[in-house]
XYZ file of C-alpha atoms in Angstrom:
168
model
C -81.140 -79.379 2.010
C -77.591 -78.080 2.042
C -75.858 -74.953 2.454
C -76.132 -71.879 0.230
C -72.763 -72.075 -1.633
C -71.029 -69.499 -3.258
C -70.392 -69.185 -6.944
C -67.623 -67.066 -8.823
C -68.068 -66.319 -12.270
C -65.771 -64.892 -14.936
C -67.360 -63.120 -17.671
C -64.689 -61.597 -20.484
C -65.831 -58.608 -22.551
C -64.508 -59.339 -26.012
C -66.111 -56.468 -28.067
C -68.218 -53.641 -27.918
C -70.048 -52.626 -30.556
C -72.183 -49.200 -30.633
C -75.768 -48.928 -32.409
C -74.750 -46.852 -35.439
C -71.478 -49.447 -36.099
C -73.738 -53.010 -36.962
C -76.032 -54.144 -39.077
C -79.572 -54.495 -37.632
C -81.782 -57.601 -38.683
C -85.233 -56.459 -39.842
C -86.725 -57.575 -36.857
C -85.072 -54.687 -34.701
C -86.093 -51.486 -37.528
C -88.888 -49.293 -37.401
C -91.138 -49.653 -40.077
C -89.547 -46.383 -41.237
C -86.194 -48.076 -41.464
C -87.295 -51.085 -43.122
C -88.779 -48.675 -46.044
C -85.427 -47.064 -46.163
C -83.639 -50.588 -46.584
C -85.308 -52.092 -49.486
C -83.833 -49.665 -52.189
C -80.549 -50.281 -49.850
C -81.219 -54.157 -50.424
C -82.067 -53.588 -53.915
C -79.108 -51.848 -55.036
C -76.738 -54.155 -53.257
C -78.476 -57.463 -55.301
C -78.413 -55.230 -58.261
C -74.461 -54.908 -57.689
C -73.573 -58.684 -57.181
C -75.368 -59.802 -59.921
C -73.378 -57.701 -62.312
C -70.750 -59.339 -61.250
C -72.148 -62.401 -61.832
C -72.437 -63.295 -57.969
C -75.610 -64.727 -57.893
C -75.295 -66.396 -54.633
C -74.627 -63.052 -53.024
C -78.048 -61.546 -54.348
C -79.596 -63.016 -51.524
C -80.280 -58.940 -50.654
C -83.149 -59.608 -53.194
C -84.494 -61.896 -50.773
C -84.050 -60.116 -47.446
C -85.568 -56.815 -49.119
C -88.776 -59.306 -50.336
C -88.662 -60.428 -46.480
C -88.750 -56.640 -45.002
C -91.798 -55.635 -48.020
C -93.417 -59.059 -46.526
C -92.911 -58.291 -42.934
C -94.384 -54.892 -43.580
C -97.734 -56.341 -45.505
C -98.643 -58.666 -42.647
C -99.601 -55.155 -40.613
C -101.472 -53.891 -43.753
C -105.061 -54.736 -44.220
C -104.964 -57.278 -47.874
C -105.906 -55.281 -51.284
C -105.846 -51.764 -49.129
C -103.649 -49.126 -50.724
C -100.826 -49.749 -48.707
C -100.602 -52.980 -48.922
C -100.914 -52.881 -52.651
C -98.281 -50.475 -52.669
C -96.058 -52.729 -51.068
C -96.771 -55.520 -53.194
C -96.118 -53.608 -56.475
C -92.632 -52.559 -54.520
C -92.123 -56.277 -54.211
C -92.495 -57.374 -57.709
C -88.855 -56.132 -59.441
C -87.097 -57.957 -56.322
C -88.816 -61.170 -56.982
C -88.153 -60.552 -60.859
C -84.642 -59.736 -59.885
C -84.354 -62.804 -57.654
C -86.052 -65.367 -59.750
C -83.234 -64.007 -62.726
C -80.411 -64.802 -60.039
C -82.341 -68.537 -59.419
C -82.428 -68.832 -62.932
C -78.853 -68.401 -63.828
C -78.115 -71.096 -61.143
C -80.659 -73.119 -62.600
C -82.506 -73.168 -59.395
C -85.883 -73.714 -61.567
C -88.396 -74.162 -59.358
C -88.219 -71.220 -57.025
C -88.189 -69.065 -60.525
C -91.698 -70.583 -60.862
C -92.531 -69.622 -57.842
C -91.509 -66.343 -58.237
C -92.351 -65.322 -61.055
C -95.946 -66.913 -60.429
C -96.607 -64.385 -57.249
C -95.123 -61.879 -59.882
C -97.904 -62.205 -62.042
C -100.561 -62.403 -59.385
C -99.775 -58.646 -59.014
C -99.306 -58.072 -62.459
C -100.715 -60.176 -64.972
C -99.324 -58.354 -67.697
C -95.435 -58.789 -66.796
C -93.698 -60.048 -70.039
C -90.609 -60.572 -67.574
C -92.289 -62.905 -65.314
C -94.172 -64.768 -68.278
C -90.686 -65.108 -70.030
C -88.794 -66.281 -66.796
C -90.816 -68.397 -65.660
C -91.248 -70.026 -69.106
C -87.436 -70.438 -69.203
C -87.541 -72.151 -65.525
C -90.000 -74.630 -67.060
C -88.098 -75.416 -69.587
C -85.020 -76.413 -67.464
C -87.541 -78.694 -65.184
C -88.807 -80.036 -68.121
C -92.307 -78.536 -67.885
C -92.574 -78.353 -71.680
C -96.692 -77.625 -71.592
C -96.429 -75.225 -69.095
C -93.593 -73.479 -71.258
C -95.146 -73.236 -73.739
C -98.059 -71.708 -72.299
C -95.968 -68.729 -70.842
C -93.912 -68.130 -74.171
C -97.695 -67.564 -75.770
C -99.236 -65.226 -73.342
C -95.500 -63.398 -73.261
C -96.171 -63.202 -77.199
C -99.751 -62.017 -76.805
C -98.393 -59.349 -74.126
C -95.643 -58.208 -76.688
C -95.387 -59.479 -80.462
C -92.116 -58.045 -80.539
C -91.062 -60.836 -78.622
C -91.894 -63.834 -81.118
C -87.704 -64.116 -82.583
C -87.292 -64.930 -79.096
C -89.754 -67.105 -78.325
C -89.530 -69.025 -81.460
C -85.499 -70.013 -80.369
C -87.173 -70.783 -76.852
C -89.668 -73.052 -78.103
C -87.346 -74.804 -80.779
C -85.289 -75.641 -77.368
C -88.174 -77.213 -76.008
C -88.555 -79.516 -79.583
């Protein structure tokens, strides 16, 4: 065995940065916080896709993230946990219309499908998720959505019709 040897080191502080001046990941908030970012996220996804910056709408899918973090403590199908799954449903609506417009299909389906497991009566999801199958070429499955979307709201049959004669 040799001799204990000495050892300098050199360590350079580049930056400091104080609590209240960065942006914390989810995984360092309260629950509290976490409630408080959602609209925060929301807002900001709401924002860049006005301007057409879908890419930058990824917000939607943090704030999903936070709602999702937040369910895993709540019992399934309790009241809080349902609340937080009904909060969920306009950012996956939100971010399956940002998908969309990329033509990102399949993650619309997805979307859109745990949409409807919440609510079974959202036109919005029925409709997007019908237009994501018709860009991957899922013409039964379209057509399935554009019905029940018809059945949910009649109103909606102009629509529909130009949707399906896109799929003939």
């Amino acid at each position: 065995m040799g001799a204990d040897k000495l050892m300098e080191l050199v360590i350079e502080l580049v930056k400091v940065e104080q609590p209240e001046n960065y942006e914390k990941e989810s995984w360092q908030m309260y629950e509290e916080e976490k409630l408080k970012e959602v609209p925060h996220l929301k807002e900001l996804g709401n924002e860049e896709f006005k301007k057409k910056q879908y890419q930058k709408a990824s917000s939607y899918a943090k704030a999903i993230g936070i709602i999702e973090q937040l369910m895993i403590k709540e019992k399934p199908h309790e009241e809080e946990w349902n609340e937080l799954d009904k909060m969920k449903v306009p950012l996956l609506l939100n971010f399956a219309q940002c998908k969309l417009s990329q033509g990102d299909y399949y993650p619309v389906v997805e979307h859109c499908t745990t949409a409807i497991k919440t609510e079974p009566d959202n036109i919005k999801a029925y409709f997007r998720r019908a237009k994501a199958h018709v860009g991957a070429w899922n013409t039964k499955e379209a057509f399935e959505d554009l019905k029940k979307a018809t059945e949910l709201d009649p109103s909606l049959a102009t629509a529909v019709k130009k949707e399906m004669a896109a799929l003939e």
